[in-house]
Amino acid sequence: MTTVQVPGAGTPLDTHLHAFVRTLRERGMAIGPGEAITAAEVLTVLDLTDRGQLREGLAAVLLREQMHRKTFDVIFDLYFPVRGGFGAANAGAAGASGTGGQGCSGVPGEPDPLKMPASDTPPDPDAVREALRQEAIAALVAGGDHDGIASQIVEQLGEYNSATGTAFSSYQALKALNPQTLIAAIANGLLAAAGEDGAAPGSFEYESARRVARSRVAGLTERVTELTSVAMAARRGPEAVAQYAAPQLPENVAFFAATRTELHRMEQTVRPLARQLSTRLLVRRRRARRGPIDLRRTLRKSMSTGGVPIDLAHRRPRPTKPELVLLCDLSGSVAGFSNFTLLLTHALSAEFSKIRVFGFVDSVDEITDYIDPSRTLTVDTVVDMFDRVIRETNVARFGGSDYGNMLRTFVRDFPDAVTHRGTLLILGDARSNHTDPALAELDELVEKARHAFWLNPERKAAWGSGDSVADKYGRLIDMYECRTAGQLAEVIGRLLPV
């Protein structure tokens, strides 16, 4: 590959690309040597002045999962910002890290319309803020790319002097602009552009315009945050900034730390994971066509070889779909984990003859009827369902987790739920507020079930600490650490019976 210098960085392009690929791998993306070599070859045919083409070309050869695109885009912005010289032809999509002589458009020598001319009198902050507000309203009403105005907001409102020099803060920039106050003005602009500026509040047209305005403001806010990271990358280096600025891959986000937005992104991994697990089970079933050795038939066949069992006879397998019993902890500390596990097992419902779901906090009740098998579950529907379950069933008496009482109640009230044909799956952190853990009841359930597993969203190092009885339960039932969606899919794929 021909060595090309990275504009403004003094680094050969192949070395820069290698650092970019290495950062993607560090964030968890599976990129092999073949993809890296192909990406280097792709750069020889792409127009490096067209940043959009560069982004899409690298994404086409480096990304295996579309759900990783968000992380890829953030890291791409850090390594290939407009101000670094890439995509000068598309300078309207400016980055946020300026170099001398470049305005917000990214074109050398072009003045920034919002930069005050150099003088002894400092610019009026209110005047700069008001000019940015009007510019933002016009840009968001017009729609399209938010990069230009987001870059100006970062430069004009986010810059501050830190102990180590000039730095940028998205919090400071957004606090000064307060984008939420722009929604009404943007909605009015959208209505005027559509010829519906007389729409009354509460009407369909008015509410639709406000919904679009809120969506565009949210997009601008997110882009300001991303371009702040780009500005910091120009100062500290993209490798350092990527450690905290690039979002985790959806399957690597810890359930305990997941926000509602991250849960929605994780939701997109459910269907692909379910398809992968279903395919894996199909392969395992095909390989398990032969049953165990049939000793009687083998001895009969050996009569023709002098009693030497050369040809083994196998019993014909009787493949059956197992039953699944889910015990889900609905307490606030692990609700996100239970949500996602329920989404995944619901997507795999075709692999089971029957699924029964029970919820618990300090008591337990069946919640199977709250799940509509004809509808696709989402994070929002599961959260709403759990809220209803807490209000309408007997899953909680006082609100604090009590695994011992849950197990005793389950054995007493649902004696036929777990059978020798079923698989028992318990989801929870095993933190029981120092109550009696009811080990005898758990042992009874494990003995009754064909298979029994416990999935714990806490780190294994924390099992048995504080009020955790995971170490005691782990002596009676196979317990697995499942802190992320990736770990959960791996464990379920390994444990699902054929």
Short mmCIF file of N, CA, C and O in Angstrom, two decimals, residues 233-342:
data_model
loop_
_atom_site.label_atom_id
_atom_site.label_comp_id
_atom_site.label_asym_id
_atom_site.label_seq_id
_atom_site.Cartn_x
_atom_site.Cartn_y
_atom_site.Cartn_z
N ALA A 233 -10.10 14.52 21.36
CA ALA A 233 -9.17 13.58 20.71
C ALA A 233 -8.06 14.32 20.00
O ALA A 233 -6.92 13.84 19.94
N ALA A 234 -8.37 15.49 19.43
CA ALA A 234 -7.34 16.28 18.77
C ALA A 234 -6.29 16.75 19.75
O ALA A 234 -5.14 17.01 19.38
N ARG A 235 -6.68 16.83 21.02
CA ARG A 235 -5.75 17.34 22.03
C ARG A 235 -5.05 16.22 22.80
O ARG A 235 -3.86 16.29 23.06
N ARG A 236 -5.77 15.17 23.12
CA ARG A 236 -5.21 14.10 23.95
C ARG A 236 -4.87 12.85 23.17
O ARG A 236 -4.21 11.95 23.69
N GLY A 237 -5.35 12.76 21.92
CA GLY A 237 -5.14 11.55 21.14
C GLY A 237 -6.39 10.69 21.13
O GLY A 237 -7.05 10.54 22.15
N PRO A 238 -6.74 10.12 19.96
CA PRO A 238 -7.99 9.34 19.87
C PRO A 238 -8.01 8.11 20.75
O PRO A 238 -9.06 7.70 21.23
N GLU A 239 -6.83 7.47 20.96
CA GLU A 239 -6.81 6.25 21.77
C GLU A 239 -7.29 6.53 23.19
O GLU A 239 -8.09 5.77 23.76
N ALA A 240 -6.81 7.63 23.78
CA ALA A 240 -7.19 7.95 25.15
C ALA A 240 -8.66 8.31 25.25
O ALA A 240 -9.36 7.88 26.19
N VAL A 241 -9.17 9.08 24.30
CA VAL A 241 -10.57 9.53 24.36
C VAL A 241 -11.52 8.37 24.08
O VAL A 241 -12.60 8.30 24.66
N ALA A 242 -11.12 7.44 23.21
CA ALA A 242 -12.01 6.32 22.87
C ALA A 242 -12.32 5.46 24.08
O ALA A 242 -13.36 4.81 24.13
N GLN A 243 -11.43 5.45 25.09
CA GLN A 243 -11.65 4.64 26.26
C GLN A 243 -12.93 5.01 27.01
O GLN A 243 -13.59 4.17 27.61
N TYR A 244 -13.29 6.31 26.97
CA TYR A 244 -14.50 6.72 27.68
C TYR A 244 -15.58 7.27 26.76
O TYR A 244 -16.75 7.34 27.14
N ALA A 245 -15.22 7.68 25.55
CA ALA A 245 -16.20 8.31 24.66
C ALA A 245 -16.96 7.30 23.81
O ALA A 245 -18.14 7.50 23.51
N ALA A 246 -16.28 6.22 23.39
CA ALA A 246 -16.95 5.24 22.53
C ALA A 246 -17.86 4.36 23.36
O ALA A 246 -17.43 3.78 24.35
N PRO A 247 -19.13 4.25 22.98
CA PRO A 247 -20.05 3.42 23.77
C PRO A 247 -19.68 1.94 23.69
O PRO A 247 -19.11 1.48 22.70
N GLN A 248 -19.98 1.22 24.75
CA GLN A 248 -19.78 -0.23 24.75
C GLN A 248 -20.66 -0.87 23.69
O GLN A 248 -21.75 -0.37 23.37
N LEU A 249 -20.21 -1.98 23.14
CA LEU A 249 -21.07 -2.75 22.25
C LEU A 249 -22.28 -3.22 23.05
O LEU A 249 -22.16 -3.53 24.24
N PRO A 250 -23.46 -3.26 22.42
CA PRO A 250 -24.67 -3.62 23.17
C PRO A 250 -24.54 -4.91 23.96
O PRO A 250 -25.02 -5.00 25.09
N GLU A 251 -23.86 -5.92 23.39
CA GLU A 251 -23.76 -7.20 24.09
C GLU A 251 -22.74 -7.18 25.23
O GLU A 251 -22.64 -8.15 25.99
N ASN A 252 -21.97 -6.08 25.36
CA ASN A 252 -20.97 -6.00 26.42
C ASN A 252 -21.35 -5.03 27.53
O ASN A 252 -20.57 -4.80 28.45
N VAL A 253 -22.55 -4.45 27.46
CA VAL A 253 -23.01 -3.53 28.50
C VAL A 253 -23.49 -4.35 29.70
O VAL A 253 -24.29 -5.27 29.55
N ALA A 254 -22.98 -4.01 30.88
CA ALA A 254 -23.40 -4.73 32.09
C ALA A 254 -24.85 -4.41 32.41
O ALA A 254 -25.28 -3.25 32.34
N PHE A 255 -25.63 -5.42 32.75
CA PHE A 255 -27.05 -5.22 33.04
C PHE A 255 -27.25 -4.24 34.19
O PHE A 255 -28.17 -3.41 34.17
N PHE A 256 -26.41 -4.33 35.22
CA PHE A 256 -26.57 -3.46 36.38
C PHE A 256 -26.39 -1.99 36.01
O PHE A 256 -26.97 -1.10 36.63
N ALA A 257 -25.54 -1.71 35.00
CA ALA A 257 -25.21 -0.33 34.66
C ALA A 257 -25.99 0.18 33.46
O ALA A 257 -25.81 1.34 33.07
N ALA A 258 -26.84 -0.64 32.87
CA ALA A 258 -27.51 -0.26 31.62
C ALA A 258 -28.59 0.79 31.86
O ALA A 258 -29.41 0.66 32.77
N THR A 259 -28.59 1.83 31.03
CA THR A 259 -29.64 2.83 31.04
C THR A 259 -30.78 2.34 30.13
O THR A 259 -30.65 1.34 29.43
N ARG A 260 -31.89 3.09 30.14
CA ARG A 260 -33.01 2.70 29.27
C ARG A 260 -32.58 2.74 27.80
O ARG A 260 -32.96 1.86 27.01
N THR A 261 -31.78 3.76 27.41
CA THR A 261 -31.30 3.84 26.04
C THR A 261 -30.45 2.63 25.69
O THR A 261 -30.58 2.04 24.61
N GLU A 262 -29.56 2.23 26.60
CA GLU A 262 -28.70 1.07 26.34
C GLU A 262 -29.52 -0.21 26.29
O GLU A 262 -29.21 -1.12 25.51
N LEU A 263 -30.57 -0.31 27.11
CA LEU A 263 -31.44 -1.48 27.04
C LEU A 263 -32.12 -1.57 25.69
O LEU A 263 -32.30 -2.67 25.14
N HIS A 264 -32.49 -0.41 25.12
CA HIS A 264 -33.10 -0.42 23.79
C HIS A 264 -32.09 -0.90 22.75
O HIS A 264 -32.45 -1.62 21.81
N ARG A 265 -30.84 -0.48 22.89
CA ARG A 265 -29.82 -0.95 21.95
C ARG A 265 -29.56 -2.44 22.14
O ARG A 265 -29.35 -3.18 21.18
N MET A 266 -29.57 -2.88 23.40
CA MET A 266 -29.39 -4.31 23.66
C MET A 266 -30.54 -5.12 23.08
O MET A 266 -30.36 -6.27 22.65
N GLU A 267 -31.71 -4.52 23.07
CA GLU A 267 -32.88 -5.21 22.53
C GLU A 267 -32.67 -5.62 21.08
O GLU A 267 -33.16 -6.66 20.63
N GLN A 268 -31.90 -4.80 20.34
CA GLN A 268 -31.65 -5.12 18.94
C GLN A 268 -30.80 -6.37 18.77
O GLN A 268 -30.72 -6.94 17.69
N THR A 269 -30.13 -6.79 19.84
CA THR A 269 -29.30 -8.01 19.76
C THR A 269 -30.11 -9.27 19.99
O THR A 269 -29.59 -10.37 19.74
N VAL A 270 -31.36 -9.15 20.46
CA VAL A 270 -32.12 -10.34 20.85
C VAL A 270 -32.38 -11.24 19.66
O VAL A 270 -32.10 -12.45 19.70
N ARG A 271 -32.91 -10.70 18.58
CA ARG A 271 -33.26 -11.53 17.42
C ARG A 271 -32.04 -12.21 16.81
O ARG A 271 -32.07 -13.42 16.56
N PRO A 272 -30.94 -11.47 16.54
CA PRO A 272 -29.76 -12.17 16.01
C PRO A 272 -29.24 -13.25 16.95
O PRO A 272 -28.86 -14.34 16.49
N LEU A 273 -29.22 -12.98 18.26
CA LEU A 273 -28.76 -13.99 19.21
C LEU A 273 -29.68 -15.20 19.20
O LEU A 273 -29.21 -16.34 19.26
N ALA A 274 -30.98 -14.96 19.14
CA ALA A 274 -31.93 -16.07 19.13
C ALA A 274 -31.74 -16.93 17.88
O ALA A 274 -31.80 -18.16 17.94
N ARG A 275 -31.50 -16.29 16.73
CA ARG A 275 -31.28 -17.05 15.50
C ARG A 275 -30.00 -17.89 15.61
O ARG A 275 -29.96 -19.05 15.19
N GLN A 276 -28.95 -17.29 16.16
CA GLN A 276 -27.70 -18.03 16.32
C GLN A 276 -27.89 -19.23 17.24
O GLN A 276 -27.39 -20.33 16.96
N LEU A 277 -28.60 -19.02 18.35
CA LEU A 277 -28.81 -20.12 19.29
C LEU A 277 -29.69 -21.21 18.68
O LEU A 277 -29.45 -22.41 18.89
N SER A 278 -30.70 -20.82 17.92
CA SER A 278 -31.57 -21.81 17.28
C SER A 278 -30.77 -22.65 16.28
O SER A 278 -30.93 -23.87 16.19
N THR A 279 -29.90 -21.98 15.51
CA THR A 279 -29.07 -22.70 14.55
C THR A 279 -28.13 -23.66 15.26
O THR A 279 -27.92 -24.81 14.82
N ARG A 280 -27.56 -23.20 16.38
CA ARG A 280 -26.64 -24.06 17.14
C ARG A 280 -27.37 -25.29 17.68
O ARG A 280 -26.84 -26.41 17.65
N LEU A 281 -28.60 -25.10 18.15
CA LEU A 281 -29.38 -26.24 18.65
C LEU A 281 -29.71 -27.21 17.53
O LEU A 281 -29.70 -28.44 17.73
N LEU A 282 -30.01 -26.66 16.33
CA LEU A 282 -30.33 -27.53 15.19
C LEU A 282 -29.13 -28.40 14.83
O LEU A 282 -29.27 -29.60 14.58
N VAL A 283 -27.94 -27.80 14.84
CA VAL A 283 -26.73 -28.57 14.54
C VAL A 283 -26.51 -29.65 15.59
O VAL A 283 -26.17 -30.80 15.26
N ARG A 284 -26.72 -29.30 16.86
CA ARG A 284 -26.53 -30.28 17.91
C ARG A 284 -27.53 -31.43 17.78
O ARG A 284 -27.21 -32.61 18.03
N ARG A 285 -28.74 -31.13 17.37
CA ARG A 285 -29.75 -32.19 17.21
C ARG A 285 -29.36 -33.12 16.06
O ARG A 285 -29.56 -34.33 16.12
N ARG A 286 -28.85 -32.53 14.98
CA ARG A 286 -28.45 -33.37 13.84
C ARG A 286 -27.30 -34.30 14.22
O ARG A 286 -27.24 -35.44 13.78
N ARG A 287 -26.39 -33.79 15.03
CA ARG A 287 -25.25 -34.61 15.45
C ARG A 287 -25.67 -35.68 16.46
O ARG A 287 -24.95 -36.64 16.69
N ALA A 288 -26.82 -35.47 17.09
CA ALA A 288 -27.27 -36.40 18.13
C ALA A 288 -28.33 -37.36 17.60
O ALA A 288 -29.20 -37.79 18.34
N ARG A 289 -28.25 -37.68 16.29
CA ARG A 289 -29.24 -38.58 15.73
C ARG A 289 -29.13 -39.99 16.30
O ARG A 289 -30.10 -40.73 16.37
N ARG A 290 -27.92 -40.38 16.66
CA ARG A 290 -27.74 -41.71 17.25
C ARG A 290 -27.89 -41.63 18.76
O ARG A 290 -27.28 -40.79 19.42
N GLY A 291 -28.69 -42.53 19.30
CA GLY A 291 -28.88 -42.56 20.73
C GLY A 291 -27.77 -43.34 21.42
O GLY A 291 -26.76 -43.71 20.80
N PRO A 292 -27.92 -43.66 22.69
CA PRO A 292 -26.91 -44.45 23.41
C PRO A 292 -26.85 -45.87 22.86
O PRO A 292 -27.74 -46.34 22.15
N ILE A 293 -25.77 -46.57 23.20
CA ILE A 293 -25.58 -47.94 22.70
C ILE A 293 -26.66 -48.87 23.26
O ILE A 293 -26.95 -48.85 24.45
N ASP A 294 -27.26 -49.65 22.36
CA ASP A 294 -28.24 -50.66 22.75
C ASP A 294 -27.48 -51.97 22.94
O ASP A 294 -27.08 -52.64 21.96
N LEU A 295 -27.24 -52.37 24.18
CA LEU A 295 -26.41 -53.53 24.48
C LEU A 295 -27.01 -54.81 23.92
O LEU A 295 -26.30 -55.66 23.35
N ARG A 296 -28.32 -54.99 24.05
CA ARG A 296 -28.96 -56.23 23.59
C ARG A 296 -28.80 -56.40 22.09
O ARG A 296 -28.40 -57.46 21.60
N ARG A 297 -29.08 -55.35 21.32
CA ARG A 297 -28.96 -55.44 19.86
C ARG A 297 -27.51 -55.60 19.43
O ARG A 297 -27.19 -56.27 18.45
N THR A 298 -26.60 -54.95 20.18
CA THR A 298 -25.18 -55.08 19.85
C THR A 298 -24.71 -56.53 20.01
O THR A 298 -23.96 -57.07 19.18
N LEU A 299 -25.14 -57.20 21.10
CA LEU A 299 -24.75 -58.60 21.33
C LEU A 299 -25.32 -59.51 20.25
O LEU A 299 -24.67 -60.47 19.81
N ARG A 300 -26.55 -59.22 19.82
CA ARG A 300 -27.14 -60.04 18.75
C ARG A 300 -26.33 -59.91 17.46
O ARG A 300 -26.05 -60.90 16.78
N LYS A 301 -25.95 -58.68 17.12
CA LYS A 301 -25.18 -58.47 15.90
C LYS A 301 -23.80 -59.09 15.99
O LYS A 301 -23.21 -59.48 14.96
N SER A 302 -23.27 -59.20 17.20
CA SER A 302 -21.92 -59.75 17.34
C SER A 302 -21.87 -61.26 17.15
O SER A 302 -20.79 -61.84 17.05
N MET A 303 -23.05 -61.94 17.09
CA MET A 303 -23.07 -63.40 16.89
C MET A 303 -22.46 -63.77 15.55
O MET A 303 -21.82 -64.81 15.42
N SER A 304 -22.60 -62.88 14.57
CA SER A 304 -22.06 -63.18 13.24
C SER A 304 -20.57 -62.94 13.16
O SER A 304 -19.93 -63.30 12.16
N THR A 305 -19.98 -62.33 14.18
CA THR A 305 -18.54 -62.07 14.18
C THR A 305 -17.86 -62.80 15.34
O THR A 305 -16.86 -62.32 15.88
N GLY A 306 -18.45 -63.90 15.75
CA GLY A 306 -17.84 -64.71 16.80
C GLY A 306 -17.91 -64.08 18.17
O GLY A 306 -17.05 -64.33 19.02
N GLY A 307 -18.93 -63.28 18.39
CA GLY A 307 -19.11 -62.66 19.68
C GLY A 307 -18.30 -61.38 19.88
O GLY A 307 -18.34 -60.79 20.96
N VAL A 308 -17.57 -60.96 18.84
CA VAL A 308 -16.80 -59.71 18.92
C VAL A 308 -17.71 -58.55 18.48
O VAL A 308 -18.18 -58.55 17.33
N PRO A 309 -17.98 -57.58 19.34
CA PRO A 309 -18.91 -56.49 18.98
C PRO A 309 -18.26 -55.47 18.06
O PRO A 309 -17.82 -54.39 18.47
N ILE A 310 -18.16 -55.83 16.78
CA ILE A 310 -17.53 -54.92 15.81
C ILE A 310 -18.48 -53.79 15.44
O ILE A 310 -18.11 -52.62 15.39
N ASP A 311 -19.74 -54.16 15.16
CA ASP A 311 -20.73 -53.16 14.78
C ASP A 311 -21.61 -52.86 15.99
O ASP A 311 -22.32 -53.74 16.49
N LEU A 312 -21.56 -51.60 16.43
CA LEU A 312 -22.37 -51.20 17.58
C LEU A 312 -23.77 -50.80 17.13
O LEU A 312 -23.95 -50.11 16.12
N ALA A 313 -24.75 -51.24 17.88
CA ALA A 313 -26.14 -50.86 17.62
C ALA A 313 -26.55 -49.78 18.62
O ALA A 313 -26.24 -49.87 19.82
N HIS A 314 -27.21 -48.75 18.12
CA HIS A 314 -27.61 -47.63 18.97
C HIS A 314 -29.13 -47.57 19.09
O HIS A 314 -29.85 -47.96 18.15
N ARG A 315 -29.57 -47.11 20.20
CA ARG A 315 -31.01 -46.90 20.37
C ARG A 315 -31.45 -45.72 19.51
O ARG A 315 -30.70 -44.77 19.31
N ARG A 316 -32.65 -45.82 19.03
CA ARG A 316 -33.18 -44.71 18.23
C ARG A 316 -33.51 -43.54 19.16
O ARG A 316 -34.25 -43.71 20.13
N PRO A 317 -32.96 -42.38 18.87
CA PRO A 317 -33.24 -41.23 19.74
C PRO A 317 -34.69 -40.80 19.64
O PRO A 317 -35.34 -40.97 18.60
N ARG A 318 -35.18 -40.28 20.70
CA ARG A 318 -36.55 -39.75 20.72
C ARG A 318 -36.48 -38.27 21.08
O ARG A 318 -36.69 -37.89 22.25
N PRO A 319 -36.14 -37.44 20.10
CA PRO A 319 -35.99 -36.02 20.41
C PRO A 319 -37.30 -35.39 20.84
O PRO A 319 -38.34 -35.56 20.20
N THR A 320 -37.26 -34.71 21.94
CA THR A 320 -38.43 -34.00 22.44
C THR A 320 -38.03 -32.60 22.85
O THR A 320 -36.90 -32.37 23.29
N LYS A 321 -38.92 -31.69 22.71
CA LYS A 321 -38.66 -30.33 23.16
C LYS A 321 -38.94 -30.24 24.65
O LYS A 321 -40.00 -30.64 25.12
N PRO A 322 -37.98 -29.73 25.40
CA PRO A 322 -38.16 -29.71 26.85
C PRO A 322 -39.10 -28.60 27.31
O PRO A 322 -39.39 -27.66 26.57
N GLU A 323 -39.56 -28.74 28.53
CA GLU A 323 -40.30 -27.66 29.17
C GLU A 323 -39.31 -26.72 29.86
O GLU A 323 -38.23 -27.14 30.26
N LEU A 324 -39.69 -25.47 29.97
CA LEU A 324 -38.82 -24.48 30.61
C LEU A 324 -39.61 -23.76 31.69
O LEU A 324 -40.71 -23.27 31.46
N VAL A 325 -39.03 -23.70 32.89
CA VAL A 325 -39.61 -22.95 34.00
C VAL A 325 -38.64 -21.82 34.36
O VAL A 325 -37.49 -22.10 34.71
N LEU A 326 -39.11 -20.59 34.24
CA LEU A 326 -38.29 -19.42 34.54
C LEU A 326 -38.73 -18.81 35.87
O LEU A 326 -39.92 -18.53 36.07
N LEU A 327 -37.78 -18.61 36.77
CA LEU A 327 -38.02 -17.89 38.02
C LEU A 327 -37.26 -16.57 37.94
O LEU A 327 -36.02 -16.56 38.01
N CYS A 328 -37.96 -15.45 37.77
CA CYS A 328 -37.33 -14.16 37.49
C CYS A 328 -37.41 -13.23 38.70
O CYS A 328 -38.51 -12.96 39.22
N ASP A 329 -36.28 -12.73 39.12
CA ASP A 329 -36.22 -11.71 40.17
C ASP A 329 -36.67 -10.38 39.57
O ASP A 329 -36.06 -9.88 38.62
N LEU A 330 -37.75 -9.80 40.09
CA LEU A 330 -38.29 -8.55 39.57
C LEU A 330 -37.90 -7.34 40.41
O LEU A 330 -38.40 -6.24 40.16
N SER A 331 -37.03 -7.51 41.38
CA SER A 331 -36.62 -6.37 42.20
C SER A 331 -35.81 -5.40 41.36
O SER A 331 -35.20 -5.78 40.34
N GLY A 332 -35.79 -4.14 41.76
CA GLY A 332 -35.18 -3.09 40.95
C GLY A 332 -33.73 -3.33 40.63
O GLY A 332 -33.26 -2.94 39.56
N SER A 333 -32.98 -4.00 41.51
CA SER A 333 -31.55 -4.15 41.29
C SER A 333 -31.21 -5.04 40.10
O SER A 333 -30.16 -4.87 39.48
N VAL A 334 -32.06 -5.97 39.77
CA VAL A 334 -31.76 -6.90 38.67
C VAL A 334 -32.85 -6.92 37.61
O VAL A 334 -32.90 -7.83 36.79
N ALA A 335 -33.74 -5.93 37.62
CA ALA A 335 -34.86 -5.94 36.68
C ALA A 335 -34.37 -5.91 35.23
O ALA A 335 -34.94 -6.58 34.36
N GLY A 336 -33.31 -5.14 34.95
CA GLY A 336 -32.79 -5.07 33.59
C GLY A 336 -32.32 -6.43 33.10
O GLY A 336 -32.53 -6.81 31.94
N PHE A 337 -31.68 -7.19 33.97
CA PHE A 337 -31.22 -8.54 33.63
C PHE A 337 -32.41 -9.45 33.35
O PHE A 337 -32.42 -10.18 32.35
N SER A 338 -33.41 -9.41 34.22
CA SER A 338 -34.60 -10.24 34.00
C SER A 338 -35.32 -9.85 32.72
O SER A 338 -35.81 -10.72 31.99
N ASN A 339 -35.39 -8.54 32.44
CA ASN A 339 -36.02 -8.07 31.21
C ASN A 339 -35.38 -8.73 30.00
O ASN A 339 -36.06 -9.31 29.14
N PHE A 340 -34.05 -8.61 29.92
CA PHE A 340 -33.37 -9.09 28.73
C PHE A 340 -33.44 -10.61 28.62
O PHE A 340 -33.60 -11.15 27.53
N THR A 341 -33.31 -11.32 29.74
CA THR A 341 -33.39 -12.78 29.70
C THR A 341 -34.76 -13.23 29.22
O THR A 341 -34.89 -14.19 28.45
N LEU A 342 -35.79 -12.53 29.69
CA LEU A 342 -37.15 -12.88 29.25
C LEU A 342 -37.31 -12.62 27.76
O LEU A 342 -37.93 -13.41 27.04
#
